[in-house]
Short mmCIF file of C-alpha atoms in Angstrom, two decimals:
data_model
loop_
_atom_site.label_atom_id
_atom_site.label_comp_id
_atom_site.label_asym_id
_atom_site.label_seq_id
_atom_site.Cartn_x
_atom_site.Cartn_y
_atom_site.Cartn_z
CA MET A 1 6.10 54.85 56.82
CA ALA A 2 3.51 58.05 58.90
CA ALA A 3 5.36 60.30 60.69
CA SER A 4 4.46 61.08 64.26
CA PRO A 5 5.41 63.65 65.72
CA SER A 6 8.14 62.53 68.70
CA SER A 7 10.93 64.33 70.35
CA ALA A 8 13.46 62.24 68.03
CA THR A 9 12.66 63.38 65.05
CA ALA A 10 12.66 66.91 67.27
CA ALA A 11 16.10 66.15 67.20
CA TYR A 12 16.84 65.02 63.31
CA PRO A 13 14.86 68.21 61.56
CA ALA A 14 17.43 67.42 58.72
CA LEU A 15 15.51 64.42 58.13
CA LEU A 16 12.67 65.05 57.95
CA ARG A 17 10.05 61.91 56.59
CA THR A 18 9.34 62.53 52.94
CA GLN A 19 5.34 62.61 53.84
CA ARG A 20 5.61 65.95 54.87
CA ALA A 21 5.32 69.43 52.63
CA PRO A 22 8.42 71.02 51.84
CA LEU A 23 9.46 74.16 54.05
CA PRO A 24 8.40 77.07 52.74
CA LEU A 25 11.55 79.32 50.87
CA PRO A 26 11.55 82.51 49.99
CA CYS A 27 9.82 83.71 47.50
CA ALA A 28 10.04 86.14 44.07
CA ALA A 29 8.47 89.52 44.70
CA SER A 30 6.30 90.83 42.22
CA ALA A 31 5.75 94.09 40.81
CA PRO A 32 5.80 96.24 43.16
CA ARG A 33 2.09 98.67 44.29
CA ARG A 34 2.34 102.13 44.86
CA HIS A 35 1.35 104.17 48.20
CA PRO A 36 2.76 107.74 48.90
CA ARG A 37 4.47 106.32 51.79
CA LEU A 38 5.20 103.30 51.06
CA ALA A 39 6.18 101.20 48.34
CA THR A 40 5.34 97.27 48.97
CA ARG A 41 5.91 94.24 46.88
CA ALA A 42 2.78 91.80 46.38
CA LEU A 43 5.23 87.94 47.15
CA SER A 44 4.61 85.10 44.32
CA CYS A 45 4.70 81.25 46.77
CA ALA A 46 5.26 78.57 43.78
CA ALA A 47 7.53 75.98 45.41
CA PRO A 48 9.90 73.96 43.69
CA PRO A 49 9.99 70.57 44.04
CA HIS A 50 10.73 68.72 46.83
CA PRO A 51 14.49 67.42 46.81
CA ALA A 52 14.94 64.08 45.81
CA HIS A 53 15.77 61.51 49.82
CA PRO A 54 19.33 60.89 49.74
CA PHE A 55 19.20 57.13 50.99
CA VAL A 56 17.54 54.10 49.01
CA PRO A 57 14.35 53.63 49.92
CA GLU A 58 15.32 50.37 52.23
CA VAL A 59 17.47 52.18 54.04
CA ALA A 60 15.42 55.40 54.38
CA GLU A 61 12.44 53.13 56.19
CA ALA A 62 15.55 51.38 58.56
CA VAL A 63 16.48 55.22 59.55
CA ASP A 64 12.46 56.04 60.70
CA SER A 65 12.27 53.01 62.42
CA LEU A 66 14.86 53.81 64.08
CA TYR A 67 14.80 56.35 65.57
CA GLY A 68 13.58 56.05 69.07
CA GLU A 69 17.01 53.07 69.84
CA PHE A 70 18.81 56.44 68.32
CA ARG A 71 17.05 59.19 71.02
CA LYS A 72 18.75 56.32 73.38
CA ILE A 73 22.01 56.36 72.11
CA ASP A 74 21.62 60.42 72.37
CA ASP A 75 21.22 60.18 76.35
CA LEU A 76 24.31 57.87 77.06
CA VAL A 77 26.30 60.36 74.61
CA ALA A 78 25.05 63.25 76.65
CA TYR A 79 26.20 61.08 80.58
CA ASN A 80 29.65 59.73 79.13
CA SER A 81 30.58 63.71 77.64
CA ALA A 82 29.54 65.27 81.22
CA ARG A 83 32.00 62.66 82.68
CA VAL A 84 34.83 63.55 79.92
CA LEU A 85 34.05 67.43 80.20
CA LYS A 86 33.95 67.12 84.36
CA ALA A 87 37.27 65.47 83.94
CA PHE A 88 39.34 67.88 81.90
CA GLN A 89 37.97 70.14 84.20
CA ASN A 90 39.40 68.48 86.90
CA ALA A 91 42.65 68.31 85.36
CA ARG A 92 42.78 72.04 84.68
CA VAL A 93 43.81 71.38 81.12
CA GLY A 94 45.16 74.45 79.45
CA SER A 95 46.26 75.37 76.06
CA HIS A 96 49.25 75.44 77.01
CA TYR A 97 49.51 71.81 77.64
CA PHE A 98 49.64 71.05 73.85
CA GLY A 99 53.04 72.49 73.23
CA GLY A 100 54.33 68.51 73.22
CA SER A 101 57.85 67.93 73.87
CA THR A 102 61.41 66.80 72.18
CA GLY A 103 64.20 64.77 72.44
CA TYR A 104 63.99 62.57 76.02
CA GLY A 105 60.40 64.71 76.45
CA HIS A 106 61.62 65.78 80.39
CA ASP A 107 60.43 69.41 79.24
CA GLU A 108 57.31 68.87 78.51
CA GLY A 109 55.03 71.17 80.20
CA GLY A 110 52.20 69.08 82.21
CA GLY A 111 50.34 67.96 78.60
CA ARG A 112 51.64 63.85 79.71
CA GLU A 113 50.71 64.41 83.45
CA ALA A 114 47.01 65.86 82.76
CA LEU A 115 46.34 63.69 79.75
CA ASP A 116 47.32 60.27 82.04
CA GLN A 117 45.38 62.20 84.97
CA ILE A 118 42.22 62.96 82.55
CA PHE A 119 42.00 58.58 81.35
CA ALA A 120 42.19 57.30 84.68
CA GLU A 121 39.27 59.73 85.78
CA VAL A 122 37.21 58.97 83.13
CA PHE A 123 37.77 54.72 83.56
CA GLY A 124 37.65 54.60 86.67
CA ALA A 125 41.15 53.60 87.04
CA GLU A 126 43.83 54.24 89.77
CA SER A 127 46.71 55.50 86.68
CA ALA A 128 46.82 55.61 83.51
CA LEU A 129 49.10 56.05 80.40
CA VAL A 130 48.41 57.46 77.07
CA ARG A 131 51.03 57.55 74.94
CA ALA A 132 51.90 58.59 71.23
CA GLN A 133 54.69 55.76 70.71
CA PHE A 134 52.03 52.50 71.40
CA PHE A 135 51.41 52.24 67.39
CA SER A 136 48.37 49.80 67.65
CA GLY A 137 46.05 48.43 70.21
CA THR A 138 47.63 45.94 70.42
CA HIS A 139 50.87 47.02 70.73
CA ALA A 140 49.69 48.18 74.29
CA ILE A 141 47.68 45.08 75.28
CA THR A 142 50.81 43.42 74.94
CA CYS A 143 53.03 45.90 77.29
CA ALA A 144 49.80 45.09 79.41
CA LEU A 145 50.36 41.83 79.35
CA TRP A 146 53.58 41.75 79.98
CA ALA A 147 53.33 44.06 83.15
CA PHE A 148 51.39 41.08 85.15
CA LEU A 149 53.57 37.75 83.52
CA ARG A 150 57.19 36.14 84.20
CA PRO A 151 58.09 32.61 83.57
CA GLY A 152 56.38 29.06 84.81
CA ASP A 153 52.93 31.53 84.85
CA GLU A 154 49.96 30.48 83.04
CA LEU A 155 47.51 33.01 80.99
CA LEU A 156 43.89 31.83 80.64
CA ALA A 157 41.57 33.57 78.26
CA VAL A 158 38.00 33.68 79.57
CA ALA A 159 36.21 34.23 76.32
CA GLY A 160 37.72 31.76 73.42
CA ALA A 161 40.33 32.30 71.04
CA PRO A 162 41.59 35.91 71.20
CA TYR A 163 41.83 38.52 68.14
CA ASP A 164 44.27 37.33 65.18
CA THR A 165 46.94 39.50 65.71
CA LEU A 166 47.54 38.15 69.56
CA GLU A 167 48.28 34.75 68.42
CA GLU A 168 52.28 35.00 67.90
CA VAL A 169 52.34 37.62 70.69
CA LEU A 170 50.86 34.47 72.99
CA GLY A 171 52.84 31.73 70.87
CA ILE A 172 50.09 29.87 69.76
CA ARG A 173 51.02 30.83 65.96
CA ASN A 174 54.35 31.48 64.17
CA SER A 175 56.45 31.14 67.67
CA SER A 176 59.31 31.89 67.18
CA THR A 177 62.42 33.22 69.06
CA LEU A 178 61.48 36.86 68.37
CA GLY A 179 60.08 37.20 71.66
CA SER A 180 56.35 35.43 72.38
CA LEU A 181 55.27 34.92 75.71
CA LYS A 182 56.09 31.22 75.44
CA ASP A 183 59.32 32.03 74.10
CA PHE A 184 59.39 32.98 77.43
CA GLY A 185 58.08 30.37 79.55
CA VAL A 186 54.83 32.05 80.04
CA SER A 187 52.09 29.21 79.06
CA TYR A 188 48.63 29.76 77.79
CA ARG A 189 44.72 27.58 77.77
CA GLU A 190 41.54 29.58 77.13
CA ILE A 191 37.97 28.47 77.25
CA PRO A 192 35.68 28.07 74.49
CA LEU A 193 32.29 30.07 74.47
CA ALA A 194 29.36 28.51 75.21
CA ALA A 195 26.89 27.03 72.46
CA ASP A 196 25.53 30.61 73.06
CA GLY A 197 28.08 32.25 72.22
CA GLY A 198 28.41 34.28 75.25
CA LEU A 199 31.07 32.97 78.35
CA ASP A 200 30.69 29.30 79.72
CA TRP A 201 30.25 30.22 83.18
CA SER A 202 30.60 26.69 84.47
CA ALA A 203 33.42 26.22 83.05
CA LEU A 204 34.75 29.65 84.13
CA ALA A 205 34.11 28.36 87.56
CA ILE A 206 36.42 25.44 87.94
CA ALA A 207 39.42 27.31 85.07
CA LEU A 208 41.63 28.55 88.24
CA ARG A 209 44.56 26.75 88.66
CA PRO A 210 47.37 27.57 91.35
CA GLN A 211 49.84 29.29 88.26
CA THR A 212 46.82 30.89 87.19
CA LYS A 213 48.39 34.67 87.23
CA CYS A 214 46.31 36.60 84.63
CA ALA A 215 42.66 35.89 82.89
CA LEU A 216 42.57 38.21 79.90
CA ILE A 217 39.03 38.68 78.59
CA GLN A 218 38.00 40.01 75.23
CA ARG A 219 35.46 42.83 75.46
CA SER A 220 34.46 43.33 71.49
CA CYS A 221 34.03 39.84 69.42
CA GLY A 222 37.25 40.49 66.69
CA TYR A 223 36.46 38.11 64.24
CA SER A 224 34.42 35.43 66.13
CA TRP A 225 30.96 35.61 65.29
CA ARG A 226 30.38 35.74 69.63
CA ARG A 227 28.19 38.21 71.33
CA SER A 228 30.55 40.96 72.60
CA LEU A 229 31.04 41.44 76.24
CA SER A 230 28.85 44.00 78.32
CA ILE A 231 30.24 45.76 81.77
CA GLU A 232 27.85 43.45 83.88
CA GLU A 233 29.09 40.55 82.17
CA ILE A 234 32.81 41.53 82.77
CA GLY A 235 32.20 41.93 86.04
CA ARG A 236 30.43 39.13 86.75
CA ALA A 237 33.42 36.78 85.64
CA ILE A 238 36.09 39.04 87.40
CA GLN A 239 34.23 38.06 90.25
CA ILE A 240 34.41 34.29 89.33
CA ILE A 241 38.19 34.46 89.06
CA LYS A 242 39.15 36.38 92.20
CA MET A 243 36.70 33.98 93.88
CA GLN A 244 39.66 30.98 92.83
CA LYS A 245 42.01 32.91 92.82
CA PRO A 246 42.47 36.09 94.56
CA ASP A 247 45.90 37.11 93.52
CA CYS A 248 44.78 36.30 89.85
CA LEU A 249 45.22 39.44 87.72
CA VAL A 250 42.69 40.38 85.28
CA MET A 251 43.57 42.46 82.11
CA VAL A 252 40.25 43.35 79.82
CA ASP A 253 41.24 44.04 76.10
CA ASN A 254 38.72 47.08 75.61
CA CYS A 255 38.83 48.04 72.07
CA TYR A 256 35.87 49.02 70.56
CA GLY A 257 34.53 49.31 74.55
CA GLU A 258 35.18 52.39 75.15
CA PHE A 259 31.84 55.28 76.12
CA VAL A 260 29.37 52.41 74.40
CA GLU A 261 28.06 51.70 78.22
CA SER A 262 28.24 54.22 81.63
CA MET A 263 30.70 52.43 82.71
CA GLU A 264 34.46 50.75 81.85
CA PRO A 265 35.62 47.42 83.31
CA PRO A 266 38.32 49.07 85.86
CA MET A 267 35.14 50.81 87.55
CA VAL A 268 34.02 46.23 87.95
CA GLY A 269 37.41 44.94 88.83
CA ALA A 270 39.76 44.85 86.63
CA ASP A 271 43.49 45.21 87.25
CA LEU A 272 44.33 46.71 83.89
CA ILE A 273 42.42 47.73 80.39
CA ALA A 274 44.40 48.52 77.21
CA GLY A 275 43.04 50.27 73.62
CA SER A 276 44.36 52.31 70.59
CA LEU A 277 43.84 56.06 70.10
CA ILE A 278 42.96 55.22 66.31
CA LYS A 279 40.00 53.37 67.35
CA ASN A 280 37.28 54.85 70.54
CA PRO A 281 38.97 57.61 72.32
CA GLY A 282 40.66 58.51 69.33
CA GLY A 283 36.96 61.15 68.73
CA THR A 284 38.19 59.95 64.55
CA ILE A 285 41.43 62.59 65.05
CA ALA A 286 44.30 61.69 67.34
CA PRO A 287 46.73 60.05 64.47
CA CYS A 288 48.82 57.71 66.32
CA GLY A 289 48.66 55.88 70.11
CA GLY A 290 46.98 53.98 72.86
CA TYR A 291 46.58 53.15 76.11
CA VAL A 292 46.97 51.47 79.53
CA ALA A 293 44.85 52.22 82.96
CA GLY A 294 44.05 50.23 85.97
CA GLY A 295 46.39 50.21 89.00
CA LYS A 296 48.96 52.70 89.82
CA ARG A 297 51.55 49.98 90.27
CA TRP A 298 50.41 48.01 87.00
CA VAL A 299 50.26 50.78 84.63
CA GLU A 300 54.02 51.92 85.83
CA ALA A 301 54.48 47.88 85.03
CA ALA A 302 53.48 48.08 81.56
CA ALA A 303 55.03 51.20 81.14
CA ALA A 304 58.82 50.05 82.11
CA ARG A 305 58.11 47.14 78.72
CA LEU A 306 57.16 50.74 76.24
CA SER A 307 60.51 52.10 77.82
CA ALA A 308 62.90 50.27 79.99
CA PRO A 309 63.08 49.49 83.20
CA GLY A 310 63.65 52.94 85.54
CA LEU A 311 62.56 55.39 82.57
CA GLY A 312 58.66 54.11 82.97
CA ILE A 313 56.22 57.06 82.79
CA ASP A 314 59.13 59.21 82.33
CA CYS A 315 60.61 59.65 79.04
CA GLY A 316 59.15 59.86 75.59
CA SER A 317 58.76 62.66 73.19
CA THR A 318 55.71 63.90 71.49
CA PRO A 319 55.35 66.82 69.13
CA GLY A 320 52.74 69.57 70.17
CA ASP A 321 50.39 68.78 67.41
CA ILE A 322 50.13 65.27 68.68
CA MET A 323 49.54 66.48 72.10
CA ARG A 324 46.56 68.67 71.06
CA LEU A 325 44.69 65.78 68.65
CA ILE A 326 45.23 63.70 71.64
CA PHE A 327 43.45 65.76 74.41
CA GLN A 328 40.40 67.18 71.55
CA GLY A 329 39.27 63.70 70.23
CA PHE A 330 39.19 62.33 73.74
CA PHE A 331 36.60 65.44 74.18
CA LEU A 332 35.23 64.00 70.74
CA SER A 333 35.06 60.00 71.75
CA PRO A 334 31.20 59.69 73.77
CA GLN A 335 30.16 61.59 70.86
CA THR A 336 31.50 59.35 68.00
CA VAL A 337 31.16 56.53 69.78
CA GLY A 338 27.89 57.62 69.27
CA GLU A 339 27.89 58.24 65.73
CA ALA A 340 28.90 54.39 65.46
CA ILE A 341 26.46 52.49 67.35
CA LYS A 342 24.11 54.41 65.12
CA GLY A 343 25.19 53.08 62.64
CA GLY A 344 25.66 49.67 63.70
CA LEU A 345 21.95 49.90 65.03
CA LEU A 346 21.74 50.80 60.69
CA ILE A 347 23.49 48.08 59.44
CA ALA A 348 22.15 45.33 61.21
CA GLU A 349 18.41 46.68 60.36
CA VAL A 350 18.68 46.66 56.78
CA MET A 351 21.04 44.08 56.01
CA ALA A 352 18.90 41.41 58.41
CA SER A 353 15.74 42.49 56.69
CA LYS A 354 17.66 41.36 53.38
CA GLY A 355 18.06 37.86 54.57
CA TYR A 356 21.00 38.13 56.26
CA LYS A 357 22.62 36.94 58.70
CA VAL A 358 23.39 39.97 61.73
CA GLN A 359 25.25 39.69 65.40
CA PRO A 360 24.12 42.10 67.11
CA LEU A 361 21.09 41.16 66.73
CA PRO A 362 18.53 44.62 65.31
CA ARG A 363 17.73 46.74 68.16
CA VAL A 364 19.17 45.20 71.07
CA PRO A 365 21.97 46.94 73.28
CA ARG A 366 25.78 47.26 72.23
CA HIS A 367 29.09 46.43 73.57
CA ASP A 368 30.89 47.64 71.59
CA THR A 369 31.08 49.58 68.16
CA VAL A 370 31.46 46.32 66.14
CA GLN A 371 28.61 45.28 63.43
CA ALA A 372 29.01 41.32 62.36
CA VAL A 373 27.05 39.98 58.97
CA GLN A 374 27.73 37.12 57.89
CA LEU A 375 27.81 37.13 54.19
CA GLY A 376 28.60 32.97 53.13
CA SER A 377 30.60 34.09 49.97
CA ARG A 378 34.20 35.52 49.14
CA GLU A 379 32.53 37.39 46.55
CA ARG A 380 30.06 39.04 48.50
CA VAL A 381 32.76 39.60 51.14
CA LEU A 382 34.56 41.37 48.45
CA ALA A 383 31.25 43.70 46.70
CA PHE A 384 30.69 44.74 50.08
CA CYS A 385 34.06 46.14 51.24
CA GLU A 386 34.20 47.54 47.70
CA ALA A 387 31.24 49.55 48.53
CA VAL A 388 32.92 50.75 51.88
CA GLN A 389 35.54 51.89 49.56
CA ARG A 390 33.74 53.28 47.55
CA SER A 391 31.92 55.54 50.38
CA CYS A 392 34.76 56.75 51.62
CA PRO A 393 36.07 60.53 51.24
CA ILE A 394 39.21 58.91 51.46
CA GLY A 395 40.73 56.21 48.15
CA SER A 396 37.32 56.19 46.91
CA TYR A 397 38.68 55.43 43.88
CA ILE A 398 40.84 52.28 45.27
CA LYS A 399 39.61 49.30 44.38
CA PRO A 400 40.30 47.35 47.93
CA THR A 401 42.40 43.63 47.50
CA ALA A 402 42.48 40.73 49.89
CA GLY A 403 46.17 39.48 50.82
CA THR A 404 47.92 38.94 53.87
CA THR A 405 48.39 41.81 56.42
CA ALA A 406 51.38 41.36 59.40
CA GLY A 407 50.01 39.62 62.49
CA TYR A 408 47.06 37.96 60.59
CA ALA A 409 46.09 34.12 60.45
CA SER A 410 44.38 34.05 56.94
CA GLU A 411 43.91 36.40 54.22
CA VAL A 412 42.25 39.43 54.92
CA ILE A 413 40.65 42.64 52.88
CA PHE A 414 40.14 46.03 54.41
CA ALA A 415 37.98 48.94 53.11
CA ASP A 416 38.98 52.18 55.70
CA GLY A 417 39.06 54.91 53.15
CA THR A 418 40.05 57.16 56.05
CA PHE A 419 42.72 60.29 57.15
CA VAL A 420 44.51 58.61 59.83
CA ASP A 421 45.29 55.97 58.71
CA GLY A 422 43.84 52.45 59.60
CA SER A 423 42.00 54.81 61.83
CA THR A 424 38.58 52.04 62.05
CA SER A 425 36.84 54.74 64.10
CA GLU A 426 36.04 57.05 61.00
CA LEU A 427 34.96 53.44 59.18
CA SER A 428 36.46 51.05 57.86
CA CYS A 429 34.99 47.20 56.99
CA ASP A 430 37.25 44.58 56.50
CA GLY A 431 37.55 40.76 57.60
CA PRO A 432 39.38 37.15 57.13
CA LEU A 433 38.36 35.74 53.52
CA ARG A 434 37.86 32.45 55.46
CA GLU A 435 34.17 30.53 56.13
CA PRO A 436 31.48 31.78 57.59
CA PHE A 437 32.54 34.54 54.95
CA THR A 438 31.87 37.45 57.77
CA ILE A 439 32.91 41.67 57.55
CA PHE A 440 33.22 43.11 61.11
CA CYS A 441 31.62 47.10 60.45
CA GLN A 442 33.14 49.63 62.97
CA GLY A 443 33.02 53.56 63.60
CA GLY A 444 31.75 55.89 61.06
CA THR A 445 32.25 59.79 62.09
CA HIS A 446 28.20 60.32 61.37
CA TRP A 447 25.53 57.28 60.64
CA THR A 448 24.81 58.54 58.09
CA GLN A 449 27.63 57.85 56.12
CA TRP A 450 26.72 54.25 57.35
CA ALA A 451 24.23 55.27 55.12
CA PHE A 452 25.30 55.90 52.03
CA VAL A 453 27.60 52.65 52.70
CA LEU A 454 24.22 50.78 52.28
CA GLY A 455 22.66 52.37 49.50
CA GLU A 456 25.76 51.32 47.44
CA VAL A 457 26.07 47.48 49.31
CA LEU A 458 22.49 46.72 48.10
CA ARG A 459 23.10 47.72 45.17
CA SER A 460 26.35 45.53 44.83
CA ILE A 461 24.95 42.62 46.45
#
């Protein structure tokens, strides 16, 4: 593809198109010519051969075609980065907030409150709870659901089946006496997706019952072959829910959605959202933790489930090194989310060009950082994940194998050679070993990681 000057190419000088001549390098000096007062050297400038392009041809071609899309993502990153910076300034964050605390955590020094304030402001919420003690997004979502639901209530999932790890929380798989919502008398119902993979708006318009206490909206696709939901669609769904039953509370599983758009669910009426810090809002460096954000009353109720009634948000130790990384990770997260979006665009572009079904389609607006590719066979899923693992900085020598994993209904394979265990925001690929054999790609500290991975993938499958 012929190169053409643009603002996008100017923004990415490190990847000049191969048609351009190489830049001149420092030249070797020839023998000096004498001058009475000044010695000069005649320079001989033999240009070295142009270095090989770091990407395979199919990937290089896709990169060239996506510079305009990448520039749009940079604009989004700039907007969200400005919002995050303003929240840090409003909270008057200083290095003394990184000290953390031990034991009960009472002498925490203000960092915990500042962190909660920043998350609340950025997400457009009244309050937030950001804690290292949340050890997964599922854990944070569970605490949020327990904030709303009591025996005799009904939970309505409006975006089809939830992510696998919530099935045992709800009690729709392996229900026992371990304390699922079903064990405590909370019933569950779901609205299947429409034929196009989106929300079934006509079914939602008549779905609410007198006992429906909470509507659950999963923003990301999870392990389903469906479109992830935009903030506009979430806002429309909330409006339809509240029109039928104004006191029905809305909980949004926000995992993989933070900073993918310029707004967040509380800004369009969500009562609570929850997510993980080793996904988008951790900026690839937060080592653990999760968050809940929304109405103050409901955040406090979620805190009582994480800790105990009466303790709420006032207790909990957090080592200092973790506090600094959570602050810094959130500051970096708009940038790292932008890189993950670019990686998803590149995956879709390359894999669709090879005839594979992809979700989302190439060059469509993104609403989360997940890119799904339907591979059609167990062997291709294994080969794809092995190629991802070979391209990771950590554990590149490991061959991932499928197996049973706590919380998942099917055999699952994971490729995630990351610095933080399970940090899908760094770069990961996983999928259940079941029809139609789809892999789900997430994260990437820089989009070029996926460019290297795709070279390995094309050689493998």
